[in-house]
Amino acid sequence: MATLTFDSLNPATGEVVGTHPKQDATAVRETVGRAEEAAAWWAALGPAGRRRRLLDYKAVLAGRLRELAALVHEETGKPVGDAALELVLTITHLDWAARNADKVLRRRRVRTGMIGVNLEATLEYLPLGVVGVIGPWNYPVFTPMGSIAYALAAGNAVVFKPSELTPGVGVRLAELFAESVPERPVFQAVTGLAETGAALAADPRVKKIAFTGSTATAKRVMAACAENLTPIVAECGGKDAFIVDADADVRAAADACLWGALSNAGQTCVGVERVYVVDAVYEPFMRELSERVASVKAGQDYGPITMPGQLDIIKRHIDDAVKSGRTVAGGPGSVRAPYVDPVIVEDVPEDSPAVREETFGPTITVRRTRDAQEALELANASTYGLAGTVFSRNTRRAMELARLMRSGMTAINSVISFAGVPSLPFGGVGDSGFGRIHGADGLREFARPKAIARQRFALPGMNLTSFTRRPEELERLIRIVTFLHGRRKR
Ligand code: NAD
């Protein structure tokens, strides 16, 4: 008989943190059914009612911050402080989404243009209904809540399938929501393995899937969604580049680079994986990096590798990198399950797995480049395009490099700073996915634009959309349009 439950384990100790049901397609269907009813109620509450309840939920999460951080620590192995930081960011986003949803989505009048002078045109963004959220384990609060908070604020009900590695966190987030919204199951969690997520993606009553996870799984989810033409947001992996320009503050750059690469044991979708340093500052930057990395330790500054299977990928990338590159810190011996000590390898060929594939571990490759232009070209020569970093003292140059970087987000003279700005959209291009969470774009992602044109009065002598239209009426229109639009400007 199939096992009906599964355990979530503490990756540092192997101890069981919790036991959860493997919810099958029937259970998922029932949950979506309840969510459909709840969605209608939640939508009818209106923006003010939702805002009040979401701000209350925010207060509940803030009140339980330490308890939740402890649970995130147990299920992922990350230090409690990092888990607390994740919650702080989540609370900031929830607050922004709750406060800004009405302003971004409410009905507004838009210009009608010359042909529509007799019309009143309005645009508003209406809820979709039930949104299915499928989440990863690396930031089990911040990442899914980037979809959940914005979907709820836009007036949808949510069914959340947390990662099988962090189900306890997902269930707790939904339980706590019920403290603020006890009336209807507006936010529910379903637990299980891939099959549970697949059942959610296949349900035609789910009006959008917000998926965060690997690119390979995103393709499977998208294929399932294609059956019902269910739209998806795909927040996938990355291979983010870190560019150090000739005029950069190398101490600050090395410090930020290490944190961006090693925090959360490198298991960050927007973590630093490839470093490109302009020749002029290569030596001082590498000196700083080597000195600083000596004091960063796995198991002390960051936790274990959460998903045991990832250790093999990390090991393969390190083995391959050291074959042709020069080791600056660590090496194959740095992998001591479940921990991986920092690994820095320079001059790794650009076509090797360590440079091309997402490693998702505390490792970086570093390469010397002629100038910032070459660094940018190498940074952009990736199938991924999630985020990246530029260090330069010249604001104009840094802005230019950031804009030319083929990624959804770029941080200048800091790492990952964009994630803490709720009004900035978050998402990738290429293999990193599509669609946006966070900010106004993130709210609109979970809504459907509704366009209405109301005729205020009939235009005399201009009844164009009628079989009674006379040739001279069309002729008049053609003359006006030719006059207004027919002149070429060079
Ligand atoms: P994963 O793809 O293995 O799993 C993600 C989720 O999908 C899990 O809940 C899993 O149960 C579910 N799933 C698996 N197969 C499924 C199927 N066939 N149908 C429906 N659901 C299915 O990813 P992961 O290992 O949990 O997360 C790590 C990945 O997530 C990394 O690649 C990382 O870069 C990426 N990530 C991206 C972002 C972002 O915002 N872009 C944020 C965090 C993590």
Coordinates of C-alpha atoms and ligand atoms in Angstrom, one line a residue:
M1 CA 0.0 0.0 0.0
A2 CA 1.2 3.5 -0.8
T3 CA 2.5 5.5 2.2
L4 CA -0.1 8.1 3.2
T5 CA 2.2 10.4 5.1
F6 CA 5.8 11.7 4.7
D7 CA 8.2 13.2 7.2
S8 CA 10.0 16.5 7.0
L9 CA 13.5 16.1 8.4
N10 CA 16.0 18.5 10.0
P11 CA 18.8 18.4 7.4
A12 CA 21.5 19.1 10.0
T13 CA 20.5 16.2 12.3
G14 CA 18.3 13.9 10.3
E15 CA 15.6 14.2 13.1
V16 CA 11.9 14.2 12.1
V17 CA 10.5 17.7 12.4
G18 CA 7.0 16.7 11.4
T19 CA 4.8 14.2 9.6
H20 CA 2.3 15.3 7.0
P21 CA -0.3 13.7 4.7
K22 CA 0.5 13.0 1.1
Q23 CA -2.6 14.7 -0.3
D24 CA -3.8 12.9 -3.4
A25 CA -5.8 14.3 -6.4
T26 CA -9.1 13.8 -4.6
A27 CA -7.9 15.8 -1.5
V28 CA -6.5 18.5 -3.8
R29 CA -9.9 18.7 -5.7
E30 CA -11.8 19.1 -2.5
T31 CA -9.4 21.8 -1.3
V32 CA -9.8 23.7 -4.6
G33 CA -13.6 23.3 -4.3
R34 CA -13.5 25.0 -0.9
A35 CA -11.2 27.6 -2.2
E36 CA -13.5 28.4 -5.1
E37 CA -16.3 29.3 -2.6
A38 CA -13.9 31.2 -0.4
A39 CA -12.6 33.2 -3.4
A40 CA -16.1 34.5 -4.2
W41 CA -16.5 35.6 -0.6
W42 CA -13.1 37.2 -0.4
A43 CA -13.6 39.0 -3.7
A44 CA -17.0 40.3 -2.4
L45 CA -15.4 41.6 0.8
G46 CA -13.9 44.4 -1.3
P47 CA -10.5 46.1 -1.0
A48 CA -11.0 47.7 2.5
G49 CA -12.1 44.4 4.1
R50 CA -9.2 42.5 2.6
R51 CA -6.7 45.2 3.5
R52 CA -7.8 45.1 7.2
R53 CA -7.6 41.4 7.4
L54 CA -4.2 41.2 5.6
L55 CA -2.7 43.8 7.9
D56 CA -4.0 41.8 10.8
Y57 CA -2.3 38.7 9.3
K58 CA 0.9 40.7 9.0
A59 CA 0.6 41.5 12.7
V60 CA 0.1 37.8 13.5
L61 CA 3.2 36.9 11.5
A62 CA 5.2 39.6 13.2
G63 CA 4.0 38.4 16.6
R64 CA 5.0 34.8 15.8
L65 CA 8.3 35.8 14.1
R66 CA 10.5 33.9 16.4
E67 CA 8.3 30.8 16.5
L68 CA 8.2 30.7 12.7
A69 CA 12.0 31.4 12.4
A70 CA 12.6 28.4 14.6
L71 CA 10.5 26.2 12.4
V72 CA 12.2 27.5 9.2
H73 CA 15.6 26.8 11.0
E74 CA 14.5 23.2 11.8
E75 CA 13.2 22.3 8.3
T76 CA 15.9 24.0 6.2
G77 CA 18.9 24.0 8.6
K78 CA 19.6 27.7 8.0
P79 CA 20.7 29.8 11.0
V80 CA 17.8 31.2 13.0
G81 CA 19.0 34.7 12.3
D82 CA 18.7 34.2 8.5
A83 CA 15.3 32.7 9.0
A84 CA 14.3 35.8 11.0
L85 CA 15.6 38.0 8.2
E86 CA 13.4 36.1 5.7
L87 CA 10.4 36.7 7.9
V88 CA 11.2 40.4 8.2
L89 CA 11.3 40.7 4.4
T90 CA 8.1 38.8 4.0
I91 CA 6.3 41.0 6.5
T92 CA 7.4 44.1 4.6
H93 CA 6.0 42.7 1.4
L94 CA 2.7 41.7 2.9
D95 CA 2.3 45.2 4.3
W96 CA 3.1 46.7 0.9
A97 CA 0.7 44.4 -1.0
A98 CA -2.1 45.0 1.5
R99 CA -1.7 48.8 1.4
N100 CA -1.2 49.2 -2.3
A101 CA -3.6 46.6 -3.9
D102 CA -6.5 49.0 -4.1
K103 CA -4.5 51.9 -5.5
V104 CA -2.9 49.6 -8.2
L105 CA -6.0 47.6 -9.2
R106 CA -9.0 49.8 -8.7
R107 CA -11.1 51.2 -11.5
R108 CA -9.7 54.2 -13.3
R109 CA -10.7 56.2 -16.3
V110 CA -8.4 56.1 -19.3
R111 CA -8.2 58.4 -22.3
T112 CA -10.4 57.4 -25.2
G113 CA -8.5 59.0 -28.1
M114 CA -10.0 60.9 -31.0
I115 CA -12.3 58.1 -32.4
G116 CA -13.7 57.6 -28.9
V117 CA -14.6 61.1 -28.0
N118 CA -18.1 60.1 -27.2
L119 CA -17.0 57.2 -25.0
E120 CA -16.0 56.8 -21.4
A121 CA -13.3 54.2 -21.0
T122 CA -12.5 52.5 -17.7
L123 CA -9.9 49.9 -16.7
E124 CA -9.8 47.8 -13.6
Y125 CA -8.0 44.6 -12.4
L126 CA -10.3 41.9 -11.1
P127 CA -9.4 38.8 -9.1
L128 CA -8.8 35.6 -11.0
G129 CA -10.5 33.3 -8.4
V130 CA -8.3 30.4 -7.1
V131 CA -4.6 30.8 -7.4
G132 CA -2.4 27.7 -6.9
V133 CA 1.0 28.4 -5.4
I134 CA 3.8 25.7 -5.7
G135 CA 6.8 26.6 -3.6
P136 CA 10.4 25.6 -3.0
W137 CA 12.3 24.9 0.2
N138 CA 15.2 27.3 0.1
Y139 CA 13.2 30.4 1.4
P140 CA 10.1 28.6 2.5
V141 CA 8.4 31.8 3.8
F142 CA 9.7 34.6 1.6
T143 CA 9.5 32.9 -1.7
P144 CA 6.0 31.5 -1.7
M145 CA 4.7 34.5 0.2
G146 CA 5.9 36.7 -2.7
S147 CA 3.1 35.1 -4.7
I148 CA 0.6 34.3 -1.8
A149 CA 0.6 37.8 -0.3
Y150 CA 0.1 39.5 -3.7
A151 CA -2.5 37.0 -4.9
L152 CA -4.5 37.4 -1.7
A153 CA -4.2 41.2 -1.9
A154 CA -5.5 41.1 -5.5
G155 CA -8.6 39.4 -4.2
N156 CA -7.9 35.7 -4.9
A157 CA -8.1 32.6 -2.7
V158 CA -4.9 30.6 -2.5
V159 CA -4.1 26.9 -2.4
F160 CA -0.5 26.5 -1.5
K161 CA 1.6 23.3 -2.1
P162 CA 4.8 23.8 -0.1
S163 CA 7.9 21.9 -0.9
E164 CA 8.0 18.4 0.6
L165 CA 11.2 19.5 2.5
T166 CA 9.4 22.4 4.3
P167 CA 5.7 21.4 4.6
G168 CA 5.5 22.4 8.3
V169 CA 6.3 26.0 7.4
G170 CA 3.6 26.0 4.7
V171 CA 1.0 24.5 6.9
R172 CA 1.7 27.0 9.7
L173 CA 1.5 30.0 7.3
A174 CA -2.0 28.9 6.3
E175 CA -3.1 28.1 9.9
L176 CA -2.0 31.5 11.1
F177 CA -3.9 33.2 8.2
A178 CA -7.1 31.5 9.6
E179 CA -6.5 33.5 12.9
S180 CA -7.1 36.7 10.9
V181 CA -9.6 35.3 8.4
P182 CA -11.6 32.7 10.3
E183 CA -14.8 33.0 8.1
R184 CA -13.7 31.1 5.0
P185 CA -10.7 29.0 3.9
V186 CA -9.2 31.8 1.8
F187 CA -5.7 30.5 2.2
Q188 CA -5.2 26.7 2.5
A189 CA -2.1 24.5 2.3
V190 CA -2.0 21.0 0.7
T191 CA 1.0 18.8 1.5
G192 CA 2.6 16.0 -0.5
L193 CA 5.3 15.3 -3.1
A194 CA 5.4 16.1 -6.8
E195 CA 2.0 14.3 -7.4
T196 CA 0.2 16.8 -5.1
G197 CA 1.6 19.7 -7.0
A198 CA 0.8 18.1 -10.3
A199 CA -2.8 17.6 -9.2
L200 CA -3.1 21.3 -8.3
A201 CA -1.7 22.3 -11.7
A202 CA -4.1 20.0 -13.5
D203 CA -7.2 21.3 -11.8
P204 CA -9.2 23.5 -14.3
R205 CA -10.7 25.5 -11.4
V206 CA -7.3 26.9 -10.6
K207 CA -7.1 30.1 -12.6
K208 CA -3.3 30.7 -12.3
I209 CA -0.3 28.7 -11.0
A210 CA 2.5 30.6 -9.4
F211 CA 5.4 28.2 -9.5
T212 CA 8.8 28.7 -7.9
G213 CA 11.4 26.0 -8.2
S214 CA 13.7 24.5 -10.8
T215 CA 13.5 25.2 -14.5
A216 CA 13.0 21.5 -15.2
T217 CA 9.9 21.2 -13.0
A218 CA 8.6 24.5 -14.3
K219 CA 8.4 22.9 -17.8
R220 CA 6.4 19.9 -16.4
V221 CA 4.1 22.3 -14.5
M222 CA 3.6 24.4 -17.7
A223 CA 2.8 21.3 -19.7
A224 CA 0.1 20.3 -17.2
C225 CA -1.3 23.8 -17.2
A226 CA -1.4 23.8 -21.0
E227 CA -4.2 21.3 -20.9
N228 CA -6.6 23.9 -19.4
L229 CA -4.8 26.9 -20.8
T230 CA -4.0 27.9 -17.2
P231 CA -1.5 30.7 -17.1
I232 CA 1.5 30.4 -15.0
V233 CA 4.2 32.5 -13.3
A234 CA 7.5 30.7 -13.4
E235 CA 10.1 31.8 -10.9
C236 CA 13.0 29.4 -11.7
G237 CA 16.7 29.0 -11.1
G238 CA 19.6 31.4 -11.8
K239 CA 23.3 31.6 -12.5
D240 CA 23.7 35.1 -11.3
A241 CA 26.8 37.1 -12.2
F242 CA 28.7 39.6 -10.1
I243 CA 30.7 42.2 -12.0
V244 CA 33.5 44.2 -10.3
D245 CA 34.5 47.2 -12.4
A246 CA 37.8 49.0 -12.4
D247 CA 36.7 51.8 -10.0
A248 CA 34.9 49.5 -7.5
D249 CA 35.4 49.6 -3.8
V250 CA 37.1 46.2 -3.7
R251 CA 36.7 45.6 0.0
A252 CA 33.0 46.3 -0.1
A253 CA 32.7 44.2 -3.3
A254 CA 34.5 41.2 -1.8
D255 CA 32.4 41.4 1.4
A256 CA 29.1 41.5 -0.6
C257 CA 30.3 38.9 -3.0
L258 CA 31.0 36.4 -0.2
W259 CA 27.6 37.0 1.5
G260 CA 25.8 36.8 -1.8
A261 CA 27.5 33.5 -2.7
L262 CA 27.7 31.7 0.7
S263 CA 24.7 32.8 2.8
N264 CA 22.0 30.1 3.0
A265 CA 24.8 27.8 1.9
G266 CA 24.5 29.2 -1.6
Q267 CA 20.9 27.9 -1.9
T268 CA 19.5 31.2 -3.1
C269 CA 17.9 31.6 -6.5
V270 CA 19.5 35.1 -6.7
G271 CA 22.8 34.0 -5.1
V272 CA 26.1 34.9 -6.6
E273 CA 27.5 32.0 -8.7
R274 CA 29.8 33.7 -11.3
V275 CA 32.2 36.5 -10.6
Y276 CA 33.8 38.7 -13.3
V277 CA 36.5 41.1 -12.2
V278 CA 38.1 43.7 -14.4
D279 CA 41.8 43.3 -14.8
A280 CA 42.7 46.6 -13.1
V281 CA 41.3 45.4 -9.7
Y282 CA 41.7 41.7 -10.0
E283 CA 44.6 41.2 -7.6
P284 CA 43.3 43.4 -4.8
F285 CA 39.9 42.0 -5.1
M286 CA 41.2 38.4 -4.9
R287 CA 43.3 39.3 -2.0
E288 CA 40.3 40.6 -0.1
L289 CA 38.2 37.6 -1.1
S290 CA 40.8 35.0 0.0
E291 CA 41.4 36.8 3.3
R292 CA 37.7 37.1 4.1
V293 CA 36.6 33.6 3.1
A294 CA 39.1 32.1 5.5
S295 CA 36.9 33.1 8.4
V296 CA 33.5 31.8 6.9
K297 CA 32.6 28.3 8.0
A298 CA 29.8 26.0 7.1
G299 CA 27.8 25.0 10.2
Q300 CA 28.7 28.3 11.8
D301 CA 28.0 31.1 9.4
Y302 CA 25.6 29.1 7.3
G303 CA 23.7 25.8 7.5
P304 CA 23.8 22.5 5.7
I305 CA 22.7 21.6 2.2
T306 CA 18.9 21.2 2.7
M307 CA 18.3 18.8 -0.1
P308 CA 20.6 15.7 0.1
G309 CA 20.5 15.1 -3.7
Q310 CA 22.0 18.6 -4.3
L311 CA 25.3 17.5 -2.8
D312 CA 26.0 15.3 -5.8
I313 CA 25.5 18.3 -8.2
I314 CA 27.7 20.6 -6.1
K315 CA 30.4 17.9 -5.9
R316 CA 30.3 17.3 -9.7
H317 CA 30.6 21.0 -10.3
I318 CA 33.6 21.4 -7.9
D319 CA 35.3 18.3 -9.3
D320 CA 35.0 19.6 -12.8
A321 CA 36.0 23.1 -11.9
V322 CA 39.2 22.2 -10.2
K323 CA 40.3 20.0 -13.1
S324 CA 40.9 23.0 -15.3
G325 CA 40.7 26.0 -12.9
R326 CA 42.9 27.2 -10.0
T327 CA 41.6 26.7 -6.5
V328 CA 41.5 29.8 -4.3
A329 CA 39.6 28.3 -1.4
G330 CA 38.3 24.8 -0.6
G331 CA 38.1 22.0 -3.2
P332 CA 36.5 18.6 -3.5
G333 CA 37.2 17.9 0.2
S334 CA 34.9 20.8 1.1
V335 CA 31.9 18.6 0.6
R336 CA 31.4 16.9 4.0
A337 CA 27.7 16.1 4.0
P338 CA 25.4 17.7 5.0
Y339 CA 27.8 20.7 5.0
V340 CA 29.8 22.2 2.2
D341 CA 32.6 24.6 3.1
P342 CA 33.2 27.6 0.8
V343 CA 34.8 26.9 -2.5
I344 CA 36.3 29.5 -4.9
V345 CA 37.9 28.5 -8.2
E346 CA 39.3 30.9 -10.7
D347 CA 39.8 30.5 -14.5
V348 CA 37.2 27.9 -14.9
P349 CA 36.3 27.5 -18.6
E350 CA 33.1 29.3 -19.5
D351 CA 31.6 26.1 -21.0
S352 CA 32.1 24.0 -17.9
P353 CA 29.1 22.9 -15.7
A354 CA 30.3 25.1 -12.8
V355 CA 29.8 28.2 -15.0
R356 CA 26.8 27.1 -17.1
E357 CA 24.5 25.2 -14.7
E358 CA 23.0 26.3 -11.4
T359 CA 25.1 24.9 -8.6
F360 CA 23.0 26.0 -5.7
G361 CA 25.9 25.6 -3.2
P362 CA 28.5 27.8 -1.5
T363 CA 30.8 27.9 -4.5
I364 CA 31.8 30.6 -7.0
T365 CA 33.9 30.8 -10.1
V366 CA 36.0 33.9 -10.6
R367 CA 37.3 35.2 -14.0
R368 CA 39.5 38.1 -14.9
T369 CA 38.2 40.2 -17.7
R370 CA 39.8 42.9 -19.9
D371 CA 37.2 45.5 -19.0
A372 CA 33.6 45.8 -17.9
Q373 CA 32.3 45.3 -21.4
E374 CA 33.8 41.8 -21.5
A375 CA 32.5 41.1 -18.0
L376 CA 29.0 42.1 -19.2
E377 CA 29.2 39.9 -22.3
L378 CA 30.3 36.9 -20.3
A379 CA 27.6 37.6 -17.6
N380 CA 25.0 37.7 -20.4
A381 CA 26.1 34.5 -22.1
S382 CA 23.9 32.4 -19.9
T383 CA 20.6 30.6 -20.6
Y384 CA 19.5 32.0 -17.2
G385 CA 18.7 35.6 -16.5
L386 CA 17.4 36.1 -12.9
A387 CA 19.5 38.8 -11.2
G388 CA 23.0 40.0 -10.9
T389 CA 25.3 42.6 -9.3
V390 CA 27.5 45.4 -10.4
F391 CA 30.1 47.1 -8.2
S392 CA 31.4 50.5 -9.5
R393 CA 31.8 53.9 -8.0
N394 CA 30.7 55.6 -11.2
T395 CA 26.9 55.8 -11.0
R396 CA 26.4 56.4 -14.7
R397 CA 28.6 53.5 -15.7
A398 CA 27.0 51.2 -13.1
M399 CA 23.5 52.1 -14.2
E400 CA 24.4 51.4 -17.8
L401 CA 25.9 48.0 -17.0
A402 CA 22.9 47.1 -14.8
R403 CA 20.5 48.1 -17.6
L404 CA 22.4 46.1 -20.2
M405 CA 22.6 43.0 -17.9
R406 CA 20.2 40.4 -19.3
S407 CA 18.3 39.8 -16.0
G408 CA 15.1 40.7 -14.2
M409 CA 16.9 42.5 -11.4
T410 CA 20.4 44.0 -10.8
A411 CA 21.8 45.3 -7.5
I412 CA 24.5 48.0 -7.6
N413 CA 27.1 48.2 -4.9
S414 CA 25.1 45.8 -2.7
V415 CA 23.8 42.2 -3.2
I416 CA 20.1 41.1 -3.5
S417 CA 19.0 44.5 -2.3
F418 CA 16.1 44.6 -4.8
A419 CA 14.4 41.8 -3.0
G420 CA 13.8 44.1 0.0
V421 CA 12.1 46.8 -2.0
P422 CA 8.4 45.8 -2.2
S423 CA 7.6 48.1 -5.0
L424 CA 10.2 46.5 -7.3
P425 CA 9.0 43.5 -9.4
F426 CA 10.9 40.2 -9.1
G427 CA 11.3 37.6 -11.8
G428 CA 13.5 36.4 -14.6
V429 CA 14.1 36.0 -18.3
G430 CA 15.1 32.9 -20.3
D431 CA 15.5 29.7 -18.2
S432 CA 14.9 31.8 -15.1
G433 CA 11.2 32.0 -16.0
F434 CA 8.7 34.7 -16.7
G435 CA 6.0 36.7 -15.0
R436 CA 6.6 38.9 -12.0
I437 CA 5.9 38.8 -8.2
H438 CA 6.2 41.8 -5.9
G439 CA 5.3 45.4 -6.6
A440 CA 2.5 46.7 -8.8
D441 CA 3.4 44.2 -11.5
G442 CA 3.2 41.4 -8.9
L443 CA -0.4 42.5 -8.0
R444 CA -1.4 42.7 -11.6
E445 CA 0.0 39.3 -12.2
F446 CA -2.8 37.9 -10.1
A447 CA -5.6 39.9 -11.7
R448 CA -7.3 40.1 -15.0
P449 CA -7.6 43.5 -16.7
K450 CA -11.2 44.4 -17.3
A451 CA -11.8 47.0 -20.0
I452 CA -15.1 48.8 -20.4
A453 CA -16.1 51.4 -23.0
R454 CA -19.4 53.2 -22.3
Q455 CA -20.9 55.3 -25.0
R456 CA -22.0 58.6 -23.5
F457 CA -23.7 60.0 -26.5
A458 CA -24.1 59.2 -30.2
L459 CA -21.8 61.1 -32.5
P460 CA -23.9 62.9 -35.1
G461 CA -23.0 61.9 -38.6
M462 CA -20.5 59.4 -37.4
N463 CA -22.3 56.1 -36.8
L464 CA -19.5 53.9 -38.0
T465 CA -20.4 50.6 -36.4
S466 CA -23.7 50.2 -38.1
F467 CA -25.0 48.8 -41.4
T468 CA -26.8 52.1 -41.8
R469 CA -23.4 53.9 -42.1
R470 CA -23.2 56.2 -45.2
P471 CA -20.1 56.4 -47.4
E472 CA -19.6 60.1 -46.6
E473 CA -19.4 59.2 -42.8
L474 CA -16.4 56.9 -43.5
E475 CA -15.0 59.4 -45.9
R476 CA -15.1 62.1 -43.2
L477 CA -13.2 59.8 -40.8
I478 CA -10.6 58.9 -43.4
R479 CA -10.0 62.7 -44.0
I480 CA -9.6 63.4 -40.3
V481 CA -7.2 60.4 -39.7
T482 CA -5.1 61.3 -42.8
F483 CA -4.9 64.9 -41.5
L484 CA -3.9 63.9 -38.0
H485 CA -1.7 60.9 -38.7
G486 CA -0.6 61.2 -42.3
R487 CA 2.4 63.5 -42.0
R488 CA 5.8 61.7 -41.7
K489 CA 8.2 63.2 -39.3
R490 CA 11.9 62.4 -39.7
Ligands
NAD1 P1 11.7 21.8 -7.5 O1 11.5 22.2 -8.9 O2 12.3 20.5 -7.2 O3 10.3 21.8 -6.7 C1 9.5 23.0 -6.5 C2 8.1 22.5 -6.1 O4 7.5 21.9 -7.2 C3 8.0 21.6 -4.9 O5 7.0 22.0 -4.1 C4 7.7 20.2 -5.6 O6 7.0 19.3 -4.8 C5 6.9 20.7 -6.8 N1 6.8 19.7 -7.9 C6 7.8 18.8 -8.3 N2 7.3 18.2 -9.4 C7 6.1 18.7 -9.7 C8 5.2 18.4 -10.8 N3 5.5 17.6 -11.7 N4 4.1 19.2 -10.8 C9 3.8 20.1 -9.9 N5 4.7 20.4 -8.8 C10 5.8 19.7 -8.8 O7 12.6 23.0 -6.8 P2 13.2 23.1 -5.4 O8 14.4 22.1 -5.3 O9 12.2 22.9 -4.3 O10 13.7 24.6 -5.4 C11 15.0 24.9 -5.8 C12 14.9 25.7 -7.1 O11 14.0 26.8 -7.0 C13 16.2 26.3 -7.6 O12 16.4 26.1 -8.9 C14 16.0 27.7 -7.3 O13 16.9 28.6 -8.0 C15 14.6 27.9 -7.5 N6 14.1 29.1 -6.9 C16 13.7 30.2 -7.6 C17 13.2 31.3 -7.0 C18 12.8 32.5 -7.8 O14 12.1 33.4 -7.3 N7 13.1 32.6 -9.1 C19 13.1 31.4 -5.6 C20 13.5 30.3 -4.9 C21 14.0 29.2 -5.5

